[in-house]
XYZ file of C-alpha atoms in Angstrom:
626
model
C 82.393 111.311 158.145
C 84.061 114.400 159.837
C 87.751 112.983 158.545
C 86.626 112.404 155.083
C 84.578 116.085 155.366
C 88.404 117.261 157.253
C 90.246 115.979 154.179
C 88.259 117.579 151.256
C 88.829 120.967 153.408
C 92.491 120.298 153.654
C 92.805 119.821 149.746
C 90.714 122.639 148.889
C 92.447 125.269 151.052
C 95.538 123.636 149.470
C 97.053 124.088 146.110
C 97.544 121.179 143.132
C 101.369 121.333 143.778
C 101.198 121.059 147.448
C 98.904 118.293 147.350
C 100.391 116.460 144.587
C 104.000 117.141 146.714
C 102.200 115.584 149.865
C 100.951 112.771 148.335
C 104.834 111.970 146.858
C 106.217 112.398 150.115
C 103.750 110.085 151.932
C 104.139 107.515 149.189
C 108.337 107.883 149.662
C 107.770 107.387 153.354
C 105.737 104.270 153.591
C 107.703 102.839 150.402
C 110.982 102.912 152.219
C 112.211 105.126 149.368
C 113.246 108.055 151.766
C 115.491 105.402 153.432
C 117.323 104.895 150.291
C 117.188 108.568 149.335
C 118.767 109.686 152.711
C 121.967 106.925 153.639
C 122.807 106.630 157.262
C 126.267 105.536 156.829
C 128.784 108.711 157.102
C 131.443 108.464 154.378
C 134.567 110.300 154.094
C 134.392 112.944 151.655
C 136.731 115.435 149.876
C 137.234 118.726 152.475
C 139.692 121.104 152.956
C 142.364 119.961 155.436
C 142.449 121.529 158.753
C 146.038 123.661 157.738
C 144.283 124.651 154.841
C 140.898 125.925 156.613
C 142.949 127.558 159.090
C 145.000 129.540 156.355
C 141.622 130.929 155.275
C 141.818 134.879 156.592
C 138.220 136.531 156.350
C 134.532 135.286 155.502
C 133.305 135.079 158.563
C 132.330 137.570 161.226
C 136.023 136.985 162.362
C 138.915 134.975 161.822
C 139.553 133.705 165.099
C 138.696 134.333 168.615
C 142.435 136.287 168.698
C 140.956 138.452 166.230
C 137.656 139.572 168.091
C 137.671 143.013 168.841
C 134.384 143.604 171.467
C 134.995 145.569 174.882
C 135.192 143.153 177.346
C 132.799 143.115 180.075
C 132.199 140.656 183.010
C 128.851 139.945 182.826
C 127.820 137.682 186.082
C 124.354 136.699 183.928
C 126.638 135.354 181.086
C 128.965 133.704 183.798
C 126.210 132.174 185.524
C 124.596 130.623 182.568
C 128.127 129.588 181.158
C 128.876 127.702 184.240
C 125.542 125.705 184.331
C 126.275 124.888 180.848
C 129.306 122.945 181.620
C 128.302 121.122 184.274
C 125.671 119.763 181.828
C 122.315 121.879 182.714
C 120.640 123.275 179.858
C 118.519 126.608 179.130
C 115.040 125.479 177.685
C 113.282 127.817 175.308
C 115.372 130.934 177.000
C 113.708 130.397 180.471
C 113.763 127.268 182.032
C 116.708 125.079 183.522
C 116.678 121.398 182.912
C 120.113 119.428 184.579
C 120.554 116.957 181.447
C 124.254 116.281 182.741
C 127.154 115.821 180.559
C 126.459 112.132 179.785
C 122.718 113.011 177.968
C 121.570 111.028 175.068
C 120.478 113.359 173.170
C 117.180 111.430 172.179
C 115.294 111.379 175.969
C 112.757 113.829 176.286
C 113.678 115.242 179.605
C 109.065 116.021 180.179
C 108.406 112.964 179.640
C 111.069 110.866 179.415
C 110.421 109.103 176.365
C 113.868 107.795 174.529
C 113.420 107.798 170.661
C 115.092 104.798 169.145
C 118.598 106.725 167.550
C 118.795 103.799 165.325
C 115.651 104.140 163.485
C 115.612 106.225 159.955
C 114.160 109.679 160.682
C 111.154 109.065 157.808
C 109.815 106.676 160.799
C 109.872 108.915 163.547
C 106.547 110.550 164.766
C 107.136 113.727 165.308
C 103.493 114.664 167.330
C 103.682 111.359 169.386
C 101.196 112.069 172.339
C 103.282 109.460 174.396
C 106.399 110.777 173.395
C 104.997 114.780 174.456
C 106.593 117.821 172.665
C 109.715 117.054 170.605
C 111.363 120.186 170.909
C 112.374 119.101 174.097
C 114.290 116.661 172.295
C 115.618 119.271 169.394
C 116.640 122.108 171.977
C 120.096 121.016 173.131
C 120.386 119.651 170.032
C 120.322 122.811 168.428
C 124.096 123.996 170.327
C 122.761 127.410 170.154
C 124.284 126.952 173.725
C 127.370 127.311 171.999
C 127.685 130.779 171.768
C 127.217 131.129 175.016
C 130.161 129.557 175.990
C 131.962 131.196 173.671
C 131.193 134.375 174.656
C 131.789 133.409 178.695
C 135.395 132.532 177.044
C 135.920 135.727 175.096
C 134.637 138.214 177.932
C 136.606 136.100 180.926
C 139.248 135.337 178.927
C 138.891 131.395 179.470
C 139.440 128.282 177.174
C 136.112 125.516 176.932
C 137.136 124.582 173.545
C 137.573 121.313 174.575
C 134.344 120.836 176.509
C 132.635 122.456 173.430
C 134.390 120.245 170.825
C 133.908 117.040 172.945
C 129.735 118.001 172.779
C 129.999 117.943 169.145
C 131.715 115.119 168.762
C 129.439 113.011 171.253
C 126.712 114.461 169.099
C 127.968 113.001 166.328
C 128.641 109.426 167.962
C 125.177 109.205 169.487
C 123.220 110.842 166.649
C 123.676 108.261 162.985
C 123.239 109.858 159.442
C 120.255 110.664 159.134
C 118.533 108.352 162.359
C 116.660 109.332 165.262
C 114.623 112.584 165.987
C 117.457 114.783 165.120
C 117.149 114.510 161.680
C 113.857 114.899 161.698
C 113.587 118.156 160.576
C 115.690 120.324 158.604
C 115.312 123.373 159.922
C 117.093 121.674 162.995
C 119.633 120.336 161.560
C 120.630 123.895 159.664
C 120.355 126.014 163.053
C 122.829 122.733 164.919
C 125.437 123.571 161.816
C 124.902 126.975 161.576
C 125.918 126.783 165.594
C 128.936 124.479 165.044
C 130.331 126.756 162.277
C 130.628 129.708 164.548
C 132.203 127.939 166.941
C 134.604 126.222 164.707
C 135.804 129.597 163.561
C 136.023 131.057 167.407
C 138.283 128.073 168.586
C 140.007 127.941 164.915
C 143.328 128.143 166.346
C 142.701 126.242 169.600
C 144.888 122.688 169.997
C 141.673 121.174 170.744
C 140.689 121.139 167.192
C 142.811 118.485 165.910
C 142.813 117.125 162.533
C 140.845 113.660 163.852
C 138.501 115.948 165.195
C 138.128 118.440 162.221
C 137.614 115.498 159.841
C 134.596 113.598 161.665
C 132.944 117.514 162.483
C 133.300 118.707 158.571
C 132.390 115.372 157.353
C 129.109 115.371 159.382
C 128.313 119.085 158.112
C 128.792 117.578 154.745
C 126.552 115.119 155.253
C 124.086 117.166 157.005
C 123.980 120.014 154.175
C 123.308 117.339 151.651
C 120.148 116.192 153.915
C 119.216 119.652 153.796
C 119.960 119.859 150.279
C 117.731 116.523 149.214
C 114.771 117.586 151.490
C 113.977 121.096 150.587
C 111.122 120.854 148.658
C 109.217 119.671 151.833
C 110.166 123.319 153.464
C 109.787 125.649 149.341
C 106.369 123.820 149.071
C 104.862 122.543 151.898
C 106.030 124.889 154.547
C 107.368 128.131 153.405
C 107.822 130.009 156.154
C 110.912 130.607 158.462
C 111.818 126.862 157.982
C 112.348 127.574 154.298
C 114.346 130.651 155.018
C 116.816 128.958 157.364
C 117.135 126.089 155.311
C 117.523 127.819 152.112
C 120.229 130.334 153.624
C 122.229 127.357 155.307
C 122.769 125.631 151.620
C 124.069 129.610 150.611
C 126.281 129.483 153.142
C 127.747 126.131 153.477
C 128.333 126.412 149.578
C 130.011 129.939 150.648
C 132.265 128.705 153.489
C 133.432 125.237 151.718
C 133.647 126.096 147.725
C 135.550 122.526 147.574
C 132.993 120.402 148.983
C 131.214 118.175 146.387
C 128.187 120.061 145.341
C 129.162 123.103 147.334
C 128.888 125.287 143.817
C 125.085 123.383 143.788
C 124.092 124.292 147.267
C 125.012 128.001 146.959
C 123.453 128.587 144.259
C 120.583 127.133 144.210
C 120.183 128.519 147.746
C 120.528 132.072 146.978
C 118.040 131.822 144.290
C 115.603 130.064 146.989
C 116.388 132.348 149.602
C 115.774 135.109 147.452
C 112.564 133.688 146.774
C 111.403 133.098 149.733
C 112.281 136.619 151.256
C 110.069 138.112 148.902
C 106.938 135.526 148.800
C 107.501 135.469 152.806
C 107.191 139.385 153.534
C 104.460 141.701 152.559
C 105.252 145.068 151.079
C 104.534 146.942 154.355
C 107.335 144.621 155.975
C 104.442 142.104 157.946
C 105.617 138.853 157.946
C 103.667 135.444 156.424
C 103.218 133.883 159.705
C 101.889 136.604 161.920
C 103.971 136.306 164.769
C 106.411 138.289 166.274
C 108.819 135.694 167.397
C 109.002 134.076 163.945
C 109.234 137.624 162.360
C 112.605 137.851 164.709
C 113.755 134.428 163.665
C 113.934 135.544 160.381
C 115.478 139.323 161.196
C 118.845 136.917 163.230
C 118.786 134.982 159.874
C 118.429 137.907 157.340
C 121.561 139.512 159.483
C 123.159 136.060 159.014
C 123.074 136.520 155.563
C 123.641 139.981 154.879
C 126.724 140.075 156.854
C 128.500 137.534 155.868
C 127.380 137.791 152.267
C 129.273 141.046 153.006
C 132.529 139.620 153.788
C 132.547 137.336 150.804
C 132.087 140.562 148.537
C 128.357 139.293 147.735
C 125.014 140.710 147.580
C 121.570 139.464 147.170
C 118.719 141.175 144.752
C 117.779 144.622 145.675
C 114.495 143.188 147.188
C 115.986 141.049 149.989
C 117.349 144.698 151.468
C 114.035 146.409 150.851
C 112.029 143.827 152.348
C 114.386 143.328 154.950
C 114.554 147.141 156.176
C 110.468 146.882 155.725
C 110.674 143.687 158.512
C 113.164 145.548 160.794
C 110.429 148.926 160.398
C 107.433 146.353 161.304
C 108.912 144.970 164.986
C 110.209 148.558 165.623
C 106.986 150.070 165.010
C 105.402 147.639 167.254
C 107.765 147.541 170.297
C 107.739 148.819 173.611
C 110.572 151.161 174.038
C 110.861 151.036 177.412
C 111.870 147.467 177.940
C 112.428 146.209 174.287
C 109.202 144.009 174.372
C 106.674 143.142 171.961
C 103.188 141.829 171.730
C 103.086 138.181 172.828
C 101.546 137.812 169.153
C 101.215 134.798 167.254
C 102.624 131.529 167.409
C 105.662 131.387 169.542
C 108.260 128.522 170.293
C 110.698 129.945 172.351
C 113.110 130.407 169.307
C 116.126 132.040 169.335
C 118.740 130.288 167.218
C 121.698 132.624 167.678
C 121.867 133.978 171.261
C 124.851 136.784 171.491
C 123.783 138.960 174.438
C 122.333 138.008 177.876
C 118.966 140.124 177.867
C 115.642 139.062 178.403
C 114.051 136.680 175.320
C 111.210 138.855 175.024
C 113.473 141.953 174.487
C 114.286 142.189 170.695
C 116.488 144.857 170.980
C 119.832 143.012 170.508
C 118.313 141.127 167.085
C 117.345 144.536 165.825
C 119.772 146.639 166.635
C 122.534 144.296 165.103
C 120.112 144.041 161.699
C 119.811 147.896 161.712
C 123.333 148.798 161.746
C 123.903 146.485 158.971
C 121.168 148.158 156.788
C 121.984 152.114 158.260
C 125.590 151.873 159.393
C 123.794 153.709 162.550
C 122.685 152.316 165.989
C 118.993 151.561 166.542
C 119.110 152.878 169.949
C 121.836 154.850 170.944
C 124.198 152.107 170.961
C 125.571 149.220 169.589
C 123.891 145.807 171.199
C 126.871 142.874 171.413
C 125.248 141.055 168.930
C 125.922 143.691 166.629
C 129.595 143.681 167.368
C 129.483 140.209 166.886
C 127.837 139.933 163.702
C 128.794 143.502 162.119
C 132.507 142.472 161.980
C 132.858 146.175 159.753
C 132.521 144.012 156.480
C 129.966 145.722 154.520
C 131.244 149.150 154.459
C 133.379 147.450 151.520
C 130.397 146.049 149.244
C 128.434 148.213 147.308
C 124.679 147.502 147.899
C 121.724 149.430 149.217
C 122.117 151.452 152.589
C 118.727 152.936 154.378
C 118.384 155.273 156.516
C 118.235 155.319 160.386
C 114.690 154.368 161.366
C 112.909 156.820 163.473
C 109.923 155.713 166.105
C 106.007 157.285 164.785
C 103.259 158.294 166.772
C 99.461 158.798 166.417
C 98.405 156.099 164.127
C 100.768 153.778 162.154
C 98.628 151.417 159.355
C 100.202 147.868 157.992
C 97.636 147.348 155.711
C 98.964 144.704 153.771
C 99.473 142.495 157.011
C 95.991 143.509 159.201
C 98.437 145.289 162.061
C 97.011 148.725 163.347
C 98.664 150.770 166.193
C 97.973 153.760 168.511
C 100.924 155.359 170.177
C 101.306 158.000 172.111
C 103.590 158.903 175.217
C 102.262 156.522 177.589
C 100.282 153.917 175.912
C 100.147 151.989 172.796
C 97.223 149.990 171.197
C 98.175 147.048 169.393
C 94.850 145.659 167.211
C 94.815 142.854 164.540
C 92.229 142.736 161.670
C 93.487 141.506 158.358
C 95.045 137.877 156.556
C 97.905 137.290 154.679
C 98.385 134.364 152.257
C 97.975 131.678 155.072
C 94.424 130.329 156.317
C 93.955 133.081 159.143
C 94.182 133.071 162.556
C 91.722 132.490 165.543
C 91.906 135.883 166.645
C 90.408 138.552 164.326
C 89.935 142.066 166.098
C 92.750 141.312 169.054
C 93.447 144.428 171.144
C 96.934 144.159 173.167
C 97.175 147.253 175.677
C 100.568 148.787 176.592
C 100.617 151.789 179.488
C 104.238 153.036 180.985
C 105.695 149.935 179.473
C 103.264 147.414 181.114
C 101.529 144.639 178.844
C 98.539 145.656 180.793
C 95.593 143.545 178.207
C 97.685 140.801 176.488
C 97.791 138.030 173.912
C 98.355 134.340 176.135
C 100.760 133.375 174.211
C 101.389 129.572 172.963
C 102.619 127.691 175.925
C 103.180 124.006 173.976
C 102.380 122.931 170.481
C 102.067 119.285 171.470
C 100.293 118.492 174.836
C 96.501 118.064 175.495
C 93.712 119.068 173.518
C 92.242 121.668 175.505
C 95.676 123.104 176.289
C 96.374 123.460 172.926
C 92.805 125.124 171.946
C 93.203 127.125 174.799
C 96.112 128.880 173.370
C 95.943 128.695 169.943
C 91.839 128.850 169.939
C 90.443 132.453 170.099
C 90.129 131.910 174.210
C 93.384 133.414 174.946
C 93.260 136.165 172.869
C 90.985 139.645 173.494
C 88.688 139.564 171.263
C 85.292 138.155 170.633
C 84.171 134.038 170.969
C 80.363 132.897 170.641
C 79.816 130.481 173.059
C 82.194 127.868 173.365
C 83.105 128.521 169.490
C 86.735 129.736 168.227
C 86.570 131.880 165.009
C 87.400 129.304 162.831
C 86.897 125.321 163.204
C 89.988 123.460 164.771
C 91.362 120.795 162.189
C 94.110 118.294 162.771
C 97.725 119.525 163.712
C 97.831 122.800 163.115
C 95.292 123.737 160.442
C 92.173 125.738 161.022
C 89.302 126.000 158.684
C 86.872 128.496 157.644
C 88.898 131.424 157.849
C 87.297 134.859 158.546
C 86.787 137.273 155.578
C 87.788 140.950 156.361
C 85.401 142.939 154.948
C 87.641 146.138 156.191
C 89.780 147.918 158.873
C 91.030 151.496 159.185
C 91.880 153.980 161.657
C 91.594 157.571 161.809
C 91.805 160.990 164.197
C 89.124 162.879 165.842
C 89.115 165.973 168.344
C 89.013 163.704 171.026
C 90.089 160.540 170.164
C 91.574 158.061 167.508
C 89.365 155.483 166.441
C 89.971 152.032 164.861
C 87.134 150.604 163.022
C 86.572 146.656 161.685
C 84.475 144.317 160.106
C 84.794 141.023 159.857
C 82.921 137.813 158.909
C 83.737 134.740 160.868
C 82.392 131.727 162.694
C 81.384 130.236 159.672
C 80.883 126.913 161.203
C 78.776 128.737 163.586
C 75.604 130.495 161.427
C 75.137 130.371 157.572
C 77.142 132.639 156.006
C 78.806 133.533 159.330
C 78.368 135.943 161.680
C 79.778 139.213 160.356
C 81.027 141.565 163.484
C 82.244 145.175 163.727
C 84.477 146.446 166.652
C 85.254 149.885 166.900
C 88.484 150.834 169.157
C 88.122 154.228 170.663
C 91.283 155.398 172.485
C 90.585 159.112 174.668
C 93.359 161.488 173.540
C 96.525 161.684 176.480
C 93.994 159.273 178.656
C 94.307 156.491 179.621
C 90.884 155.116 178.867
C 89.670 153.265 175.559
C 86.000 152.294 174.728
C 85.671 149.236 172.789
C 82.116 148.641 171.015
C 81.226 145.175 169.167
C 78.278 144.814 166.859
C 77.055 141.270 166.061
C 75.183 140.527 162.944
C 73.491 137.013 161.731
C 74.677 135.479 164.599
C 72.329 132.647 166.639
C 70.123 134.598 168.905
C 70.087 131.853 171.786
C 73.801 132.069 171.991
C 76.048 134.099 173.908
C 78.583 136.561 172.622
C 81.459 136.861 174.610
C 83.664 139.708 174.722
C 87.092 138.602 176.599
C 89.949 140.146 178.159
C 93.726 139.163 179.658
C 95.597 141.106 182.316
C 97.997 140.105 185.094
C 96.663 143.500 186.280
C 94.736 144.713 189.116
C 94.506 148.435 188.038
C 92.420 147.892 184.830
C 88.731 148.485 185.352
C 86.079 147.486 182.892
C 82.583 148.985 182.572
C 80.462 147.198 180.456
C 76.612 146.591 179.230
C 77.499 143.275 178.792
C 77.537 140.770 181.892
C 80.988 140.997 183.765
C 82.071 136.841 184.450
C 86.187 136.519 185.730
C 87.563 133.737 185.484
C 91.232 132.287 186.245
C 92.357 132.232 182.377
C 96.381 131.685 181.144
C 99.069 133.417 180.010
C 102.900 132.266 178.502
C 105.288 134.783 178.403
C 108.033 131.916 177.207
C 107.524 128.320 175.970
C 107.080 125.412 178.251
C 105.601 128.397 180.999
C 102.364 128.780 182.161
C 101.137 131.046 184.835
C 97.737 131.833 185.366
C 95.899 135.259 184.426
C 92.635 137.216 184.940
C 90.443 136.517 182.424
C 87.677 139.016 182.263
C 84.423 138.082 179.816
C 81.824 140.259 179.032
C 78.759 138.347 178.252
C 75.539 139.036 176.465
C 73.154 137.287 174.121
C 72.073 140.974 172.628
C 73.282 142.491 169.211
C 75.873 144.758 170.820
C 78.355 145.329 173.673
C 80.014 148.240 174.767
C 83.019 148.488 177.414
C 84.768 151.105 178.799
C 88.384 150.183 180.196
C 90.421 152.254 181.992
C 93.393 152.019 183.988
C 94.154 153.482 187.398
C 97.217 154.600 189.068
């Protein structure tokens, strides 16, 4: 009964396309007609010749690794990494090492170490396999954003890996069929691994390594990628639309853009402009908050936006006036919400460890390099006094040649800074800023209505836990995606909404309003909401107010519970790797040894502070000593 009761919530929180779409795509799949659809022989196709690419002068972010024009600097972090690279270790998720060696498979989940069958036709492949564990463990090296790092080791120490990074590919290639195995699995893969092979193509362009053999098999497998791209878009435009759709969408644009010759290159660029388009403008609000509600996934899309813009540029092209406005509006959001100090934002939302295009060594969590590079696009200016390396990479000088719209420099605000439109409220002053979510966008909601994140003197002192792994045990996954690791409030053993399968929640929480505003004393955040539907009739409707002490650091948080269950227990909860935070509370005090992921794949643990009552109301001082 609860997967028939699980499927009529699925189809009404769903619209008549999607469904109908769904339904297709299933049928297709257990048919066998996405095995004829998608061919897994690689033919030769028409392409420019390897003279004739290399004749080519401009349309990129530069010509040729000769032609880079970037200060050279001998980073020992880049040299590090670079050499652990080529002795076959890889980088997981930004963080963690894993020594694959040289002679990898590509299809061995190095957690688990479950081989996928490379012969079987990606429709077959289960992609949330319990016994197989997390397949982006599979996807990572797969993606050869690793690529750029190498370059880069070669620009900056003036060394030559073209053949190690050419022989990669080409292994790749071998090991991975048209369209078998769980590399083909999903597009949005298979548009970051070309994306990645394009750049370096165009760093090495002159190298002898690049022979003609060896530029036939790599152009005909980008070919025959772009075309599975191409012929499996409408599961990303209707089923997914979020960055998937953008990346994928943008990759047909510019594969059309950098081989005009191909068959159907005039087909994929156009078509993938008009979806791009699209999709930048159904994907971002008009206060620049970002469908998903996550900051990682907002910066996925700022690297690909820059992708586009620039070299857009350099082919003398622009997009509608809205992708710039809503662009500048994104690139206002993360800098609005980041610590200056370090370049850090909240852990917020659901985070893989994505970073597609890697062109400086700093931190993951610091999105200073991704901004900066966007901002100077948009402003001609720095973001922060100077220009990252990945905006010398990407900048290239290009657009100061195409007439589109320019912005102005963004400036930092303080006091209190609204995104209405998204449910994002912040409090900044000097020392501290207070990050607080109350609002939904056109997905189902999240688990974690009312979540306060805490900055003081650049410290994530009360913190969102993060994501951890999308695909490992149940109450892993509810842990981190559940309300549990998120301050805010939980009755009982109840999330705010009701866990379906994968990754869909139901009963989403209604907000009934949020606002902030300035006293004498203090600036105050105020919210209702109604959640835990599946909880109480009607669902238990709860107002926090979020008082911050002027130049203090000291906040007093107050929730008020209405219809909920008077045998159960509210429970007001709190993260911090901490010890100077001190809570005073009418509620109970219970700490507990909760979680927190600062990168994917990581755990460490974390204090997790509850505040329990079965009354009407709790109120908590916090306050943080030096």
């Amino acid at each position: 009964m609860s997967k028939i009761s699980n499927l009529i919530r699925v189809v009404r929180s769903k619209s008549p396309r999607y469904i109908a779409y769904r339904g297709w795509h299933t049928l297709q799949k257990k048919t066998g007609l996405l095995e004829m659809k998608f061919p897994t022989e690689l033919k030769e196709v028409s392409h420019p010749s390897l003279s004739e690419w290399r004749s080519r002068k401009g349309g990129y972010f530069f010509d040729s690794r000769e032609r880079v024009q970037i200060p050279r600097v001998s980073h020992l972090e880049l040299k590090e990494k670079a050499q652990r690279m080529l002795k076959g270790d890889v980088l997981f998720f930004s963080k963690a090492w894993k020594p694959l060696g040289l002679d990898y498979d590509w299809v061995t989940n190095p957690e688990t170490g479950f081989k996928y069958d490379n012969r079987v036709h990606w429709s077959k492949i289960e992609s949330l396999s319990k016994e197989a564990g997390d397949i982006k463990f599979v996807w990572e090296k797969s993606r050869f954003s690793w690529l750029l790092t190498i370059c880069r080791y070669d620009y900056h120490f003036e060394e030559d890996h073209a053949e190690f990074v050419f022989s990669q590919i080409l292994d790749w290639i071998e090991k991975n069929p048209l369209n078998c195995g769980p590399n083909y699995v999903c597009s949005q893969e298979t548009s970051i691994r070309i994306n990645n092979w394009l750049f370096a193509l165009h760093f090495y362009k002159n190298s002898p390594a690049v022979t003609e053999e060896r530029w036939n098999k790599i152009i005909t497998s980008i070919y025959w990628q772009t075309e599975h791209v191409y012929h499996n878009i409408n599961f990303s435009l209707i089923t997914v639309r979020n960055n998937h759709a953008i990346t994928e969408t943008l990759t047909l644009y510019l594969m059309g853009l950098m081989f005009p010759t191909m068959p159907h290159a005039a087909k994929w660029k156009r078509n993938g402009k008009r979806w791009f388009e699209e999709e930048v403008d159904y994907q971002t609000e008009d206060d620049g908050t970002y469908i998903q509600d996550s900051m990682n996934y907002q910066r996925v899309v700022i690297q690909l936006l820059t992708y586009a813009i620039a070299l857009a540029d350099a082919h003398g092209e622009t997009f509608n006036d809205v992708v710039y406005e809503k662009t500048y509006k994104q690139l206002n959001f993360l800098y609005q919400c980041q610590e200056p100090s370090n370049g850090w934002l909240p852990n917020y939302g659901a985070n893989d460890g994505a970073l597609f295009f890697p062109l400086s060594d700093t931190d993951y969590r610091d999105y200073r390099p991704q901004l900066d590079a966007l901002h100077r696009l948009l402003t001609d200016k720095p973001l922060y006094g100077d220009f990252s390396e990945d905006a010398l990479w990407v900048g290239g000088g290009n657009h100061a040649a195409v007439q589109r719209n320019m912005f102005p420099k963004i400036e930092k605000q303080y006091g209190l800074v609204s995104f209405e439109r998204g449910g994002y409220y912040l409090i900044r002053e000097k020392d501290t800023l207070t990050f607080i979510r109350c609002g939904l966008f056109k997905k189902n909601g999240s688990t974690d209505q009312l979540h306060v994140d805490v900055w003081y003197k650049g410290e994530n002192v009360l913190m969102d836990g993060g994501s951890y792994l999308y695909n490992t045990d149940d109450e892993t996954v509810r842990y981190f995606r559940g309300t549990q690791s998120h301050n805010t409030i939980m009755l009982g053993d109840n999330d705010q909404m009701k866990k379906g399968p994968r990754f869909m929640w139901f009963y989403p929480p209604t907000i009934v309003s949020a606002s902030l505003r300035e006293e004498y004393f203090d600036f105050l955040f105020e919210g209702k909401i109604i959640a835990f539907k599946h909880v109480s009739e009607g669902g238990v409707t709860i107002r926090r107010q979020v008082k911050k002490i002027k130049g203090n650091a000291e906040w007093e948080v107050t929730d008020i519970f209405e219809n909920a269950p008077e045998d159960i227990e509210k429970r007001q909860l709190w993260h911090t790797k901490s010890d100077r935070v001190r809570f005073e509370s009418t509620g109970d005090k219970v700490e507990k040894t909760g979680w927190y992921s600062d990168y994917y794949g990581v755990r460490e643990p974390a204090r997790q502070i509850e505040l329990v009552t079965k009354d009407n109301k709790i109120v908590t001082k916090i306050s943080i000593t030096e």
